[in-house]
PDB file of C-alpha atoms in Angstrom:
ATOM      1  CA  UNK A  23     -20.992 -94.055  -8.632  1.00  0.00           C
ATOM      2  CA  UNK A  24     -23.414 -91.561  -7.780  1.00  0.00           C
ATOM      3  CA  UNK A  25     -23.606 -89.744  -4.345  1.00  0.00           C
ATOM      4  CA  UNK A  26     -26.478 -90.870  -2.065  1.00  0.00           C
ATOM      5  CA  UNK A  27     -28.863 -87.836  -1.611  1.00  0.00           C
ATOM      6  CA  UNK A  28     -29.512 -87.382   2.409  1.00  0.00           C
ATOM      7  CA  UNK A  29     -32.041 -89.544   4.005  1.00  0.00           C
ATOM      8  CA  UNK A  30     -35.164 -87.793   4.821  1.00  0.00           C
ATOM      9  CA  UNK A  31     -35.185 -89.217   8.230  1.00  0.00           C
ATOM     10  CA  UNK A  32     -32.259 -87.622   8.800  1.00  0.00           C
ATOM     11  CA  UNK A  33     -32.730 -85.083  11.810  1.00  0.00           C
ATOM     12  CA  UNK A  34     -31.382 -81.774  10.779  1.00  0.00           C
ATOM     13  CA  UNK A  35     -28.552 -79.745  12.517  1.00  0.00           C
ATOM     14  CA  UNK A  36     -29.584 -78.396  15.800  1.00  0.00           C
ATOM     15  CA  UNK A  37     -27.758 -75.330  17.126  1.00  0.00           C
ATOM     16  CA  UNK A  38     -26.916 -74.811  20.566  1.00  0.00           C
ATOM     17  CA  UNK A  39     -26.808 -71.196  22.376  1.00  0.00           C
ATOM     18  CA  UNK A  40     -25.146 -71.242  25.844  1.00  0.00           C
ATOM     19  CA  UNK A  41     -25.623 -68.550  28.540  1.00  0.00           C
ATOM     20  CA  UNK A  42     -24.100 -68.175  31.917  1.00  0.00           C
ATOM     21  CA  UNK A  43     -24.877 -66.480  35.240  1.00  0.00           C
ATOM     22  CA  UNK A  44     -22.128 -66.499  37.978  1.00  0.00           C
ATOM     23  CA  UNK A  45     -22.533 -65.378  41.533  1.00  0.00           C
ATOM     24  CA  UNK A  46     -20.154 -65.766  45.025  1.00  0.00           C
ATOM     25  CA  UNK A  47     -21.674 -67.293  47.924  1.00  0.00           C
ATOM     26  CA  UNK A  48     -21.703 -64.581  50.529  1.00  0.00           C
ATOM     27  CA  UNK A  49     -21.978 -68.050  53.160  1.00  0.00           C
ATOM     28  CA  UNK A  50     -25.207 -66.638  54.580  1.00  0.00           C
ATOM     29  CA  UNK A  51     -28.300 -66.595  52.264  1.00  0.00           C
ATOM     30  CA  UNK A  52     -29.728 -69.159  50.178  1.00  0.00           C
ATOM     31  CA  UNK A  53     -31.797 -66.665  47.185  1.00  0.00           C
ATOM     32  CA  UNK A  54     -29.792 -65.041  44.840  1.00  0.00           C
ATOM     33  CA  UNK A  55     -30.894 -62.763  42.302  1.00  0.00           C
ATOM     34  CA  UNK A  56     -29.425 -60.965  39.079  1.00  0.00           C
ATOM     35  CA  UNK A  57     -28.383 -58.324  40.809  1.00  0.00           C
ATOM     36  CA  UNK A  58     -25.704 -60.449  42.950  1.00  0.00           C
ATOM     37  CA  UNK A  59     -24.259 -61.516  39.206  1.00  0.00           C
ATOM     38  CA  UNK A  60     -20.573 -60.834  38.904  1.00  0.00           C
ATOM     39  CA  UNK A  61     -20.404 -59.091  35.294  1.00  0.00           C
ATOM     40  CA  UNK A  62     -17.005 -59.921  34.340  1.00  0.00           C
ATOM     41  CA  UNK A  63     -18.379 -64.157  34.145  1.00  0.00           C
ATOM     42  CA  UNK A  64     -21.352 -64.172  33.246  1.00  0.00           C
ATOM     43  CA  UNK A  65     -22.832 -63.298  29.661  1.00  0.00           C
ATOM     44  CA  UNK A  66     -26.650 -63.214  31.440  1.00  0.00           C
ATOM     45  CA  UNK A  67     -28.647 -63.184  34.652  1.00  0.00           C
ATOM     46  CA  UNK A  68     -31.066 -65.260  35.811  1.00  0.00           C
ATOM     47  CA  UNK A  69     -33.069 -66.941  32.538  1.00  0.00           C
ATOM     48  CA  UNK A  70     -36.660 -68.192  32.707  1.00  0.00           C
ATOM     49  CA  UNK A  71     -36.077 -72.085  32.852  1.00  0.00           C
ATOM     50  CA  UNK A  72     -39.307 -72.265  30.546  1.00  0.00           C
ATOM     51  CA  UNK A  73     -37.357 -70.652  27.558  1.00  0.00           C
ATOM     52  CA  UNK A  74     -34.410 -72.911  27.910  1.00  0.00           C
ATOM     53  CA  UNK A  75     -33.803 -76.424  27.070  1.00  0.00           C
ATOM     54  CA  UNK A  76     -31.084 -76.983  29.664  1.00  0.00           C
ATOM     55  CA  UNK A  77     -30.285 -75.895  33.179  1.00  0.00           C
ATOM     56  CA  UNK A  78     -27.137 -76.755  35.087  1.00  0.00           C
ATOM     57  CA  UNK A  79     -25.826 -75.670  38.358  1.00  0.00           C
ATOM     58  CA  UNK A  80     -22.180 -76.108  39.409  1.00  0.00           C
ATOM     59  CA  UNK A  81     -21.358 -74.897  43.019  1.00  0.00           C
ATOM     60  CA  UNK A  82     -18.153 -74.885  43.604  1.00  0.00           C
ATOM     61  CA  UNK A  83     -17.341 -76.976  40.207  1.00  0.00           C
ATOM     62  CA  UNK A  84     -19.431 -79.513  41.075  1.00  0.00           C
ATOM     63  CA  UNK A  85     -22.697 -80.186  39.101  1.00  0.00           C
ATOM     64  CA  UNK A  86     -25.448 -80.103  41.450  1.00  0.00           C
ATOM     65  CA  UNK A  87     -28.900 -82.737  41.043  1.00  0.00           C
ATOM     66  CA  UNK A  88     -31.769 -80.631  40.464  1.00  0.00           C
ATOM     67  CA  UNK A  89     -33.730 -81.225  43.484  1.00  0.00           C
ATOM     68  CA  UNK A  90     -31.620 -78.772  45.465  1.00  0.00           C
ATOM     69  CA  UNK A  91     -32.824 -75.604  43.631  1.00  0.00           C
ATOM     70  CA  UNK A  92     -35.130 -73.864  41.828  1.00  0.00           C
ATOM     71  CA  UNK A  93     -34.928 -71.223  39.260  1.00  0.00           C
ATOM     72  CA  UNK A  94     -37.644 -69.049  38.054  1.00  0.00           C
ATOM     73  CA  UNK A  95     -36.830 -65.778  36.064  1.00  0.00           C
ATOM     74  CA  UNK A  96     -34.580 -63.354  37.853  1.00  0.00           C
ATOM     75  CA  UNK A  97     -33.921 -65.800  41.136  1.00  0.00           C
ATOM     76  CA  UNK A  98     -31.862 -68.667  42.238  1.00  0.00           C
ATOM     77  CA  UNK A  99     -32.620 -70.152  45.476  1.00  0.00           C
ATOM     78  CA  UNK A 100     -30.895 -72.962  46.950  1.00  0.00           C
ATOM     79  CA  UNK A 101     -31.776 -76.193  49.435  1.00  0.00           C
ATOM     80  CA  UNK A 102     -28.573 -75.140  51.461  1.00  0.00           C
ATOM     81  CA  UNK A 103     -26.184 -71.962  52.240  1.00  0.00           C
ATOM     82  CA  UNK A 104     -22.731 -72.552  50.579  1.00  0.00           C
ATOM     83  CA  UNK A 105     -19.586 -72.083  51.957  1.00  0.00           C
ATOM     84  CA  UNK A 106     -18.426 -67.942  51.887  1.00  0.00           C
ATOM     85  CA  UNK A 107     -16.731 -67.347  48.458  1.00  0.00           C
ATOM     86  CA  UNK A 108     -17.539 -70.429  46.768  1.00  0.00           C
ATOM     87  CA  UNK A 109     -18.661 -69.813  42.858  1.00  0.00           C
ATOM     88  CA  UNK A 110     -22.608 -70.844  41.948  1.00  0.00           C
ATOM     89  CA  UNK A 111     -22.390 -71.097  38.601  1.00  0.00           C
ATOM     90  CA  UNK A 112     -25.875 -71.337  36.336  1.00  0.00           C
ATOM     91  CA  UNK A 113     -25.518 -72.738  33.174  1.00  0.00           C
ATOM     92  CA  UNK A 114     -28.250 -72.148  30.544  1.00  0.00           C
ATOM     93  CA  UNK A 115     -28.088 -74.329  26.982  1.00  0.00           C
ATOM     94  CA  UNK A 116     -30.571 -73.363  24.262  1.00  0.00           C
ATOM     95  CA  UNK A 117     -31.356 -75.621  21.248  1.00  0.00           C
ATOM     96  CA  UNK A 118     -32.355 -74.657  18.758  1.00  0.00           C
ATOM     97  CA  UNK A 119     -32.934 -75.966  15.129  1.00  0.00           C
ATOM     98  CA  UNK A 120     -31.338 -74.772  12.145  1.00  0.00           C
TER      99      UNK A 120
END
């Protein structure tokens, strides 16, 4: 029986780049910028949400809704001050198609 060639409606693969920025919550300000990055977690700074397809923020582990921050290129700034030493994770996903 012959193999059945690959529908053509078939979406092709999409690949997925993933980039991180990681700061500590000093428990005072609320705007944090590439420069307050801690190098040895993160693999970038602060990306332009317009050249992303996904952005996630995790304060303290938890996933946070996007109405309590904004990101532009280069800044984070949040609704609220965390808690001193807490980790504000950004998480940046890229698709792209193969």
């Amino acid at each position: 029986m012959p193999a059945c060639p690959p529908c053509p409606c078939t979406p092709g693969l999409i690949r997925a780049e993933t980039y991180q920025y990681t700061a500590i919550s000093d428990g005072v300000k609320n705007t944090y910028t590439n420069s307050d990055a801690v190098m040895l977690f993160s693999t970038s700074g602060i990306l332009d949400p317009n050249e992303v397809s996904v952005v996630n923020l995790f304060i303290n582990g938890m996933l946070q809704p996007p109405n309590l921050y904004v990101v532009q290129p280069g800044v984070l700034i949040l609704s609220d001050i965390p808690v001193q030493g807490v980790p504000l994770i950004l998480q940046f996903i890229k698709m792209i198609a193969a």
